[in-house]
XYZ file of C-alpha atoms in Angstrom:
526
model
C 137.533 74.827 37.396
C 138.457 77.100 40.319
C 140.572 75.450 43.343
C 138.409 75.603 46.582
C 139.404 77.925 49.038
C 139.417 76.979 53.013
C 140.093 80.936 53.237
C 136.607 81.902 50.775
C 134.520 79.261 53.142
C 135.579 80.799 56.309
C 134.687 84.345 54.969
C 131.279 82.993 54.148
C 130.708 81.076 57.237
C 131.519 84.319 59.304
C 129.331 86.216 57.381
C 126.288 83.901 57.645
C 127.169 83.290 61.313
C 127.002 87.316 62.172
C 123.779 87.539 60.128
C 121.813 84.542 61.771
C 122.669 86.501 65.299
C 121.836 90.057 64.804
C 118.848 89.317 62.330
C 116.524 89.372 65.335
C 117.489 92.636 66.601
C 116.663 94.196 63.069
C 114.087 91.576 61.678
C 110.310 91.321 63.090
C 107.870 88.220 63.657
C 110.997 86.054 62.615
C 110.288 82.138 63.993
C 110.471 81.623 67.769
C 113.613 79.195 68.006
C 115.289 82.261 65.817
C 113.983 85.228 67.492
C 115.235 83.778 71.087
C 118.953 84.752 69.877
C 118.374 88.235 71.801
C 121.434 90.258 72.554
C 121.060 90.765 76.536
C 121.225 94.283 77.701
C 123.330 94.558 81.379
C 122.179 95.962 84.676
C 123.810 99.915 83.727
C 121.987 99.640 80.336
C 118.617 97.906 80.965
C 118.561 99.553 84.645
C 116.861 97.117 87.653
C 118.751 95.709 91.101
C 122.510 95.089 91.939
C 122.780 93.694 95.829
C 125.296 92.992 97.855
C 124.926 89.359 100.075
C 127.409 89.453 103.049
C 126.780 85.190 104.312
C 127.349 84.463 107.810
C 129.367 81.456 108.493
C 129.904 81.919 112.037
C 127.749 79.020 113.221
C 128.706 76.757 110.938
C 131.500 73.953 111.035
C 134.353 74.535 109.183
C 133.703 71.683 106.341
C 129.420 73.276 106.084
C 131.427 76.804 105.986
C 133.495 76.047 102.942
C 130.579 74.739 100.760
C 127.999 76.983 102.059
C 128.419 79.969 99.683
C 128.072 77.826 96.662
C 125.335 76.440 97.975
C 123.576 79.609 99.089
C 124.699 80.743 95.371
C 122.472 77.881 94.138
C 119.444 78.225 96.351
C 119.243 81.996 95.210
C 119.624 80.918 91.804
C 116.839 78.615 91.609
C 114.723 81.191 93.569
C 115.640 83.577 91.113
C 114.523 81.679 88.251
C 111.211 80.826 89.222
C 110.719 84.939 90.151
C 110.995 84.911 86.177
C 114.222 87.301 85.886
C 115.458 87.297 82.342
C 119.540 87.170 82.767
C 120.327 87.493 86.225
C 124.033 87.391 87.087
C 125.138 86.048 90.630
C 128.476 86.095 91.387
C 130.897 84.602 94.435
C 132.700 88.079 95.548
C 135.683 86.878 97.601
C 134.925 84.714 100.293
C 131.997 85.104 102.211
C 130.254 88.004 99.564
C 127.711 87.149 96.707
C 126.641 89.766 93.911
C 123.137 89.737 92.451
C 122.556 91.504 89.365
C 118.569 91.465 88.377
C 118.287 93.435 85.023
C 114.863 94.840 84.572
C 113.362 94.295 87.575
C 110.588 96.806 88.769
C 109.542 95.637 92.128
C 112.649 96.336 94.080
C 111.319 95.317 97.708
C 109.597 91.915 96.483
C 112.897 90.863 95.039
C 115.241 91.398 97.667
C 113.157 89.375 100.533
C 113.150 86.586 98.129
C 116.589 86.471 98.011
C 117.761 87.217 101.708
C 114.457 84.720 103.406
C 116.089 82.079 105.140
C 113.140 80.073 104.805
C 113.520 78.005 107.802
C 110.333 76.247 108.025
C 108.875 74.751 111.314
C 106.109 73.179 112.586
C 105.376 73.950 116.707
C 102.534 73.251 118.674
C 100.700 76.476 120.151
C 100.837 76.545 123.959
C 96.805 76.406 125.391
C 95.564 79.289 126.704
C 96.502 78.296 130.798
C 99.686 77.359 129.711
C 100.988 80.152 127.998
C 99.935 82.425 130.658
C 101.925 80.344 133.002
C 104.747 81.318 130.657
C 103.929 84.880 130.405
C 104.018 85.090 134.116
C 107.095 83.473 134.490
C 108.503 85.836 131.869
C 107.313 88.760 133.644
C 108.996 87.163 137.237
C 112.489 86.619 135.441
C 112.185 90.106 133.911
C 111.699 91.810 137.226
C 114.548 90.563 138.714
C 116.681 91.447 135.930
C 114.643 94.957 135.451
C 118.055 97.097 134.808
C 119.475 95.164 131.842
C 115.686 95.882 130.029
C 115.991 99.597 129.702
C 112.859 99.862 127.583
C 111.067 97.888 129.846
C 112.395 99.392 133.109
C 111.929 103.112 131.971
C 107.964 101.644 131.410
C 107.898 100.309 134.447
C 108.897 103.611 135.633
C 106.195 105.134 134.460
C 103.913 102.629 135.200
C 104.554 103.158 138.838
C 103.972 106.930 138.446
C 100.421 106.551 136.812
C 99.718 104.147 139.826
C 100.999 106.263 143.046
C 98.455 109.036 141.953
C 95.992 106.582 143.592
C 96.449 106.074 146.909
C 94.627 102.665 147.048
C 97.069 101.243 144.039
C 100.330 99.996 145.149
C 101.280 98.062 142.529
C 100.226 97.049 138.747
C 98.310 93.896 138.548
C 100.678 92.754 136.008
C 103.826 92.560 134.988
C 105.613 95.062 132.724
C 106.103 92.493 129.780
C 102.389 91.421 130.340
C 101.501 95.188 129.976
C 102.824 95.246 126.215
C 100.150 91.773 125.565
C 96.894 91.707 125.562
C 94.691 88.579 125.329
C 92.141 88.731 122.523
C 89.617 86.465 121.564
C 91.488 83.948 120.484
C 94.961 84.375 121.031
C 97.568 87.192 122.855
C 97.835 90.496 120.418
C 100.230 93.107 120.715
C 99.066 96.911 120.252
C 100.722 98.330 116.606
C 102.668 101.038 119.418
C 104.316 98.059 120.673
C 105.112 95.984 118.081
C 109.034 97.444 117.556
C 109.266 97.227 121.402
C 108.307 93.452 121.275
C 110.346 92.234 118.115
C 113.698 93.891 119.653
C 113.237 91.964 122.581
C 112.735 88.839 120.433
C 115.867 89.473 118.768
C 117.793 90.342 122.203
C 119.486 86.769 123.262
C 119.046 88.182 127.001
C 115.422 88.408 126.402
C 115.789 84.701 125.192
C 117.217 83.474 128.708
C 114.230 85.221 129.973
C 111.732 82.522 128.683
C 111.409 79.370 130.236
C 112.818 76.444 129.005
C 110.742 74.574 126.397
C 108.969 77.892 125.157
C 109.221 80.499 122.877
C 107.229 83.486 121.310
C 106.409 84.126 118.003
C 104.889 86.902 116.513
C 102.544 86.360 113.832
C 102.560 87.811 109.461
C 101.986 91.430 109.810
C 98.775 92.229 107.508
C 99.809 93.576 104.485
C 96.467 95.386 103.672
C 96.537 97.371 107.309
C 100.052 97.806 108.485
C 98.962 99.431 111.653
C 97.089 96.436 112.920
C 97.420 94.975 115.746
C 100.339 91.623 115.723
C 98.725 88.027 117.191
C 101.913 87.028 119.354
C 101.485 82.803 120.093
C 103.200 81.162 123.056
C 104.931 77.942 121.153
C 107.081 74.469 122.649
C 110.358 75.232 121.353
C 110.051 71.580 120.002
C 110.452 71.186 115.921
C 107.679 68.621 114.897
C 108.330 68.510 111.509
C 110.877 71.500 109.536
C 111.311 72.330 106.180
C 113.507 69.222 105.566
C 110.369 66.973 105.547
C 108.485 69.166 102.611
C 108.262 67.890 99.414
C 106.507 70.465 97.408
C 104.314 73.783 97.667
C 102.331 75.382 95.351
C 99.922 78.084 95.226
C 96.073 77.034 95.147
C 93.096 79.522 95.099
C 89.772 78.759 97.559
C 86.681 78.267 95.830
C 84.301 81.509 96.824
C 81.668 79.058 98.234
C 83.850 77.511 100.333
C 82.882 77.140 104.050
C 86.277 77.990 105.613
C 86.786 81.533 105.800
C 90.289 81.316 105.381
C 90.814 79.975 102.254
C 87.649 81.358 100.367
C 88.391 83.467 96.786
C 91.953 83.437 98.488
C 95.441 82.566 97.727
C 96.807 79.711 99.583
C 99.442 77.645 100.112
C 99.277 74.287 99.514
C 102.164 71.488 100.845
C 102.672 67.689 100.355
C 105.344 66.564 102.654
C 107.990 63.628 101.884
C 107.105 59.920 103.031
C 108.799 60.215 106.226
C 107.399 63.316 106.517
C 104.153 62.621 106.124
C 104.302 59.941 108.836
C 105.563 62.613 111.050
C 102.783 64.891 109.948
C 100.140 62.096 111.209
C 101.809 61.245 114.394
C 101.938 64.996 115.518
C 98.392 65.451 114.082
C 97.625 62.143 116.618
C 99.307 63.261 119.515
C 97.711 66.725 119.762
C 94.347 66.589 118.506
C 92.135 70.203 120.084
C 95.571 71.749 120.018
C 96.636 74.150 117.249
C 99.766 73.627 115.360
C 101.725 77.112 114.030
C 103.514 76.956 110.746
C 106.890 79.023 111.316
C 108.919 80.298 108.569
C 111.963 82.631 109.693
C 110.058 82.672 113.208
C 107.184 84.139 111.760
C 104.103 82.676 112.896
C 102.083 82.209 109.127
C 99.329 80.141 110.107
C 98.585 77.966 113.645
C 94.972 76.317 112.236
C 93.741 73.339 115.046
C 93.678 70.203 115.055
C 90.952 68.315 114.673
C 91.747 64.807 113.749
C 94.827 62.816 112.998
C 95.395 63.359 109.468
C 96.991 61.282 107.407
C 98.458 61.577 103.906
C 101.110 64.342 104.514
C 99.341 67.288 103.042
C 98.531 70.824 104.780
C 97.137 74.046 103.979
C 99.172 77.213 104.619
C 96.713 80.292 105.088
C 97.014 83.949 105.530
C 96.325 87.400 104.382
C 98.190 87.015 101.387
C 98.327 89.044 97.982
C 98.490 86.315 95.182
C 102.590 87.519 94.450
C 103.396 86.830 98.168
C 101.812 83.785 98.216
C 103.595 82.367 95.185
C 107.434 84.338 96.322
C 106.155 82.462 99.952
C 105.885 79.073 97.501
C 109.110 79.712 95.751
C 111.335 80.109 99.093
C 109.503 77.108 100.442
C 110.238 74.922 97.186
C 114.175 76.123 96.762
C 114.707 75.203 100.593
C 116.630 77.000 103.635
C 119.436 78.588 103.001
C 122.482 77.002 104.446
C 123.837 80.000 106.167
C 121.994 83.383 106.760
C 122.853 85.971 104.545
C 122.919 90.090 105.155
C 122.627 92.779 102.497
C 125.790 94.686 102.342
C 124.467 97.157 99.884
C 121.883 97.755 97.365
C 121.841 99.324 94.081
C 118.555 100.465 92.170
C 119.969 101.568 88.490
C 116.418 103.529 86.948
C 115.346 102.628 83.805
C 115.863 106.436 82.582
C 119.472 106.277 83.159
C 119.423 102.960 81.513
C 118.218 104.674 78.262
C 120.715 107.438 78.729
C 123.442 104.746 78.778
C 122.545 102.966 75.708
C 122.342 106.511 73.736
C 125.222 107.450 75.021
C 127.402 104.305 74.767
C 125.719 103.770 71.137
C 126.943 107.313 70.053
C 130.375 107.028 71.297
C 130.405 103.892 69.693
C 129.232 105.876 66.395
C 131.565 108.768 66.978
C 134.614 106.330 66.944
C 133.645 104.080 64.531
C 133.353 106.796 62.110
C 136.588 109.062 63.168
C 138.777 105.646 62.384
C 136.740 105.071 59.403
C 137.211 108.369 58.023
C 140.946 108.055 58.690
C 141.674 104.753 56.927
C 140.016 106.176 54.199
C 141.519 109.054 53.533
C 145.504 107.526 54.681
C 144.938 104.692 52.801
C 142.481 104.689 49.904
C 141.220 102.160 48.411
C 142.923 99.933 50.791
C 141.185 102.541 53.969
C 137.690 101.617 52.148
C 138.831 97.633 52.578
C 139.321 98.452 55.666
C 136.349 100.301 56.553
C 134.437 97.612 54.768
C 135.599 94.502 57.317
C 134.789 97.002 60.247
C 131.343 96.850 59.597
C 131.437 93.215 59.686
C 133.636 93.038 62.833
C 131.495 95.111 65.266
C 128.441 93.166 63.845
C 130.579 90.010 64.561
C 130.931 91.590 68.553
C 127.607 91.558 68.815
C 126.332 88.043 67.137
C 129.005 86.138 69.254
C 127.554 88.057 72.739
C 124.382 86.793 71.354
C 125.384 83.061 70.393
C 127.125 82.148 73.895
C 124.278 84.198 75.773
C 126.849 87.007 76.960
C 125.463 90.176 78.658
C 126.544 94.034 76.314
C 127.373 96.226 79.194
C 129.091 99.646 79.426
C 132.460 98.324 79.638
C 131.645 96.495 77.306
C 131.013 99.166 74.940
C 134.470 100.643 75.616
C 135.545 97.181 75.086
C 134.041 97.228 71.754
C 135.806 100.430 70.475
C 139.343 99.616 71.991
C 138.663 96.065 69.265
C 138.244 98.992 66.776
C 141.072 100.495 67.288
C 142.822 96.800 67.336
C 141.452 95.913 64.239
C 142.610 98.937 62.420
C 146.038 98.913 64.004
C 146.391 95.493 62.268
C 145.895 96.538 58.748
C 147.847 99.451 59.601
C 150.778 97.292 60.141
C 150.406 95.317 57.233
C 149.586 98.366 54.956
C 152.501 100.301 55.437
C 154.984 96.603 54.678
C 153.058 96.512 51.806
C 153.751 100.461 51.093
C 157.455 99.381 52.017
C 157.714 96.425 49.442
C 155.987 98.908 46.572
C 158.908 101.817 47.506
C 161.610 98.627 46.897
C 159.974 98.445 43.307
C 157.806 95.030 43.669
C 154.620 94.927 41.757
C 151.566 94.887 43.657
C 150.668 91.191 43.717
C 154.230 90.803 44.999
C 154.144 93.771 47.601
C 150.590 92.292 48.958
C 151.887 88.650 49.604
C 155.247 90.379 50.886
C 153.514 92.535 53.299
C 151.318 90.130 54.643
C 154.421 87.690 55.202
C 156.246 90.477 56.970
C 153.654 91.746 59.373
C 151.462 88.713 60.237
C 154.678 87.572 63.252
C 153.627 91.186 64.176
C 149.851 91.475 64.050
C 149.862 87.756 66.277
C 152.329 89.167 68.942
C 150.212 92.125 69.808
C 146.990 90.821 69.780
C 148.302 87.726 71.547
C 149.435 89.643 74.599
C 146.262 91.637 74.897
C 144.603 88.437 74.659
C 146.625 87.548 77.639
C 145.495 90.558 79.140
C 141.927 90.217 78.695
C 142.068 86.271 80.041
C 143.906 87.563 83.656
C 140.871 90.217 83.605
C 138.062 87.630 82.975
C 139.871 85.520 85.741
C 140.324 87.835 88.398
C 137.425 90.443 87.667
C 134.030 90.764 88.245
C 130.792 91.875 86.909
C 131.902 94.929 84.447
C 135.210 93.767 83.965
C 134.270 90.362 82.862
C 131.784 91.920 80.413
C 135.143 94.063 79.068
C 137.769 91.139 79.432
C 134.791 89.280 76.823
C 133.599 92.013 74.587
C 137.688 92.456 73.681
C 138.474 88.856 73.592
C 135.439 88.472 70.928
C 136.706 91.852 69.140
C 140.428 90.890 68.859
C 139.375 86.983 67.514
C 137.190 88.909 65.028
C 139.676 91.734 63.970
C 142.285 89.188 63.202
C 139.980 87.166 61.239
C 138.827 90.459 59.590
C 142.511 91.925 58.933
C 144.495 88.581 57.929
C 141.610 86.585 55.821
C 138.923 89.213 55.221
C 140.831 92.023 53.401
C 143.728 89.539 52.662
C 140.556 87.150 50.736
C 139.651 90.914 48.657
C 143.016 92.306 47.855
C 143.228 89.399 46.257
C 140.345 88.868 44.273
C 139.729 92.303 43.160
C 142.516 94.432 43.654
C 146.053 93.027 42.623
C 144.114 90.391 39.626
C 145.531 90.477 36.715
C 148.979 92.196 35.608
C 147.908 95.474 37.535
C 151.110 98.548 37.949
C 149.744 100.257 40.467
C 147.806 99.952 44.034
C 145.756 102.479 45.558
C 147.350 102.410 49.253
């Protein structure tokens, strides 16, 4: 009865263990809990979105500041997710930086305000028609005696004055300059499309700010995405928060029946939220207090919806409307459901790797992948015979054994990768070079080849551990202190050395012995 052999079950279990993993890249309509073992392609070989995220900690304490990357990380994460990106990577770069990786993603634009929103939700109550002209007014009266730090506005003013002394009878405008840029419309104030730059740099400008009275502030409302040269509704709101994204609970996307009364929902995407308990109790005491008045629904003080109030409403639940596409309204669902972002975050720079160059990648990493393989193939071969075709043999098995372990702990092939693959090549064969020529050593000295083999092999495996040992040290510091393609290398050559050692110590070790030195055999082919 033949002894069992630990070293005969590990060969096997490698083998089956490579097979299970690459069988779906080569087998069709294999089950589903099988065929989910994908190898995942990276950003330079699948093409899609790399950005940059510079967070601003500026305004936040110093404890909020040292957790608020992570947390950002984690909120961009989840936001991710529910896009439906396959294998996004997002990484902590330094400090304040985080990397985004988004492999096959097509719609560039829609991805990148999902990830940099804020999402700072807010509920305000719209100002009445008398009250935010009052405001207006007093807007205008601040602005004019601070005309000369408004150089937009004074150099319209300017001009204003020009157009009005060709008349004689006309001393002055009737209104103010920043009433000039506002029109009121049916409904609410609107800002001409011309103007529209004009009036969101002086929202951003903190001296425009100081300009509004205390307990105000203006908001422009969701540009139309169907007419971007429409005129922007601009609201007058209290500066008071009602109720902010802390009291939501949920939001989901809901579609308006087409017989539905309400104009703004019907055949159209909506928003639908449920707010927390204490939220909800909020919700029915502002509902209450301001019944006739219209409450706007902020987000990144962006005016999506300000519907009126008609009754105190009870319950917690609220519609948000709009002109929106059915994606916007569910990305607009997503940021709401992940929550704010703790601190605001910039893009630093953006990426877009094309699909085209994707493909060019993959050909080209797969045939200098080839081109190696084969040149160190071809070498062992003809060097070392029979032992070369060993060799050759195990190769085989450890670049499939790359690839099946990438697969098994979900890693990502990249470029570097590739090159990390081919440097394991060159490992692997360096290995049984070592022990080859101890072997060709102990055969010069006059052993027979069963002694030579187990000689060699005694000799050379102190060797073959020290120098794959210290590159494995090498390839841990890189995986530590890299990023992005390094990590991919530091892993693709930690995977390749495990497997070439396995390949050169057991693998060709387990056949030398069971069909090339059996028996009472002179000579060895080596």
């Amino acid at each position: 009865m033949k002894k069992f052999s630990w070293r005969g079950l590990s060969i096997i279990v490698f083998i089956c263990v490579t097979a299970f993993y690459l069988a779906p890249l080569a087998i069709p309509n294999l089950p589903e809990w099988w065929a989910k073992n994908k190898l995942k392609l990276g950003l330079d070989l699948k093409g899609g979105m790399q950005i940059l995220l510079e967070v601003d900690t500026s305004a936040l304490s110093a404890a909020d500041a040292r957790g608020a990357v992570d947390q950002n990380i984690k909120i961009i994460r989840e936001r991710i997710d529910q896009f439906g990106v396959a294998e996004p990577s997002i990484q902590k770069i330094g400090e304040n930086r985080i990397m985004v990786q988004l492999p096959g993603v097509s719609d560039i634009q829609a991805a990148e305000n999902l990830i940099k929103q804020t999402a700072m939700l807010e509920f305000k109550v719209v100002a009445k028609r008398d009250e935010g002209k009052r405001v207006l007014d007093l807007i205008d009266s601040n602005i004019n005696a601070n005309l000369q730090f408004f150089p937009a506005l004074a150099e319209l003013d300017k001009l204003d004055k020009e157009i009005m002394a060709e008349d004689d009878s006309l001393a002055q405008p009737s209104s103010g300059v920043f009433s000039s840029l506002i029109r009121p419309g049916e409904l609410d104030y609107e800002v001409q499309y011309d103007s529209v730059r004009l009036i969101q740099d002086l929202l951003a400008d903190s001296l425009f700010q100081q300009m509004i009275p205390a307990g105000w502030q203006l908001a422009l409302e969701r540009a139309d995405t169907s007419n971007p040269r429409a005129d922007r509704i601009i609201h007058v709101l209290s500066s008071a928060v009602e109720l902010s994204g802390a009291d939501l609970a949920k939001a989901k996307v809901e579609y308006g029946s087409s017989t539905s009364t309400d104009p703004r929902i019907a055949n159209k995407p909506y928003i639908s939220i449920e707010m927390k308990r204490e939220g909800a109790r909020k919700f029915e005491r502002v509902t209450a207090d301001n019944v006739g008045k219209r409450l706007a629904i902020v987000l990144d003080n962006v005016v999506y919806s300000a519907p009126n109030i008609q009754e105190r409403i009870a319950g917690g639940r609220a519609q948000i409307t709009g002109r929106f596409t059915s994606q916007e309204a569910n990305e607009l669902a997503i940021v709401l459901n992940t929550g704010n972002l703790i601190a605001p975050i910039t893009p630093a720079s953006t990426s877009i790797i094309g699909a085209t160059l994707g493909a060019d990648s993959i050909k080209s990493g797969t045939m200098a992948g080839f081109i190696g393989l084969a040149l160190v193939m071809l070498f062992m071969l003809f060097y070392y015979k029979v032992g070369g075709l060993i060799t050759d043999f195990t190769l085989i098995f450890n670049v499939g054994f790359v690839l099946a372990m990438l697969t098994a702990f979900g890693g990502t092939l990249t470029l570097p990768g590739i090159a990390g693959m081919i440097l394991t090549i060159g490992m692997a064969v360096d290995a049984n070079v070592l022990v080859f020529e101890r072997i060709r050593e102990e055969l010069d000295t006059g052993k027979t080849p069963r002694s030579a083999v187990d000689a060699g092999y005694k000799r050379a495996t102190v060797t073959v551990w020290d120098a794959n040992i210290t590159t494995l040290i090498a390839a841990f510091v890189l995986y530590q202190f890299g990023t992005g393609p390094i990590r991919g290398f530091a892993i693709t050559l930690t995977i390749g050395i495990i497997g070439s050692m396995f390949c050169a110590l057991v693998f060709v070790r387990s056949i030398f012995d069971t069909f090339v030195v059996t028996g009472t055999k002179k000579t060895l082919s080596i």
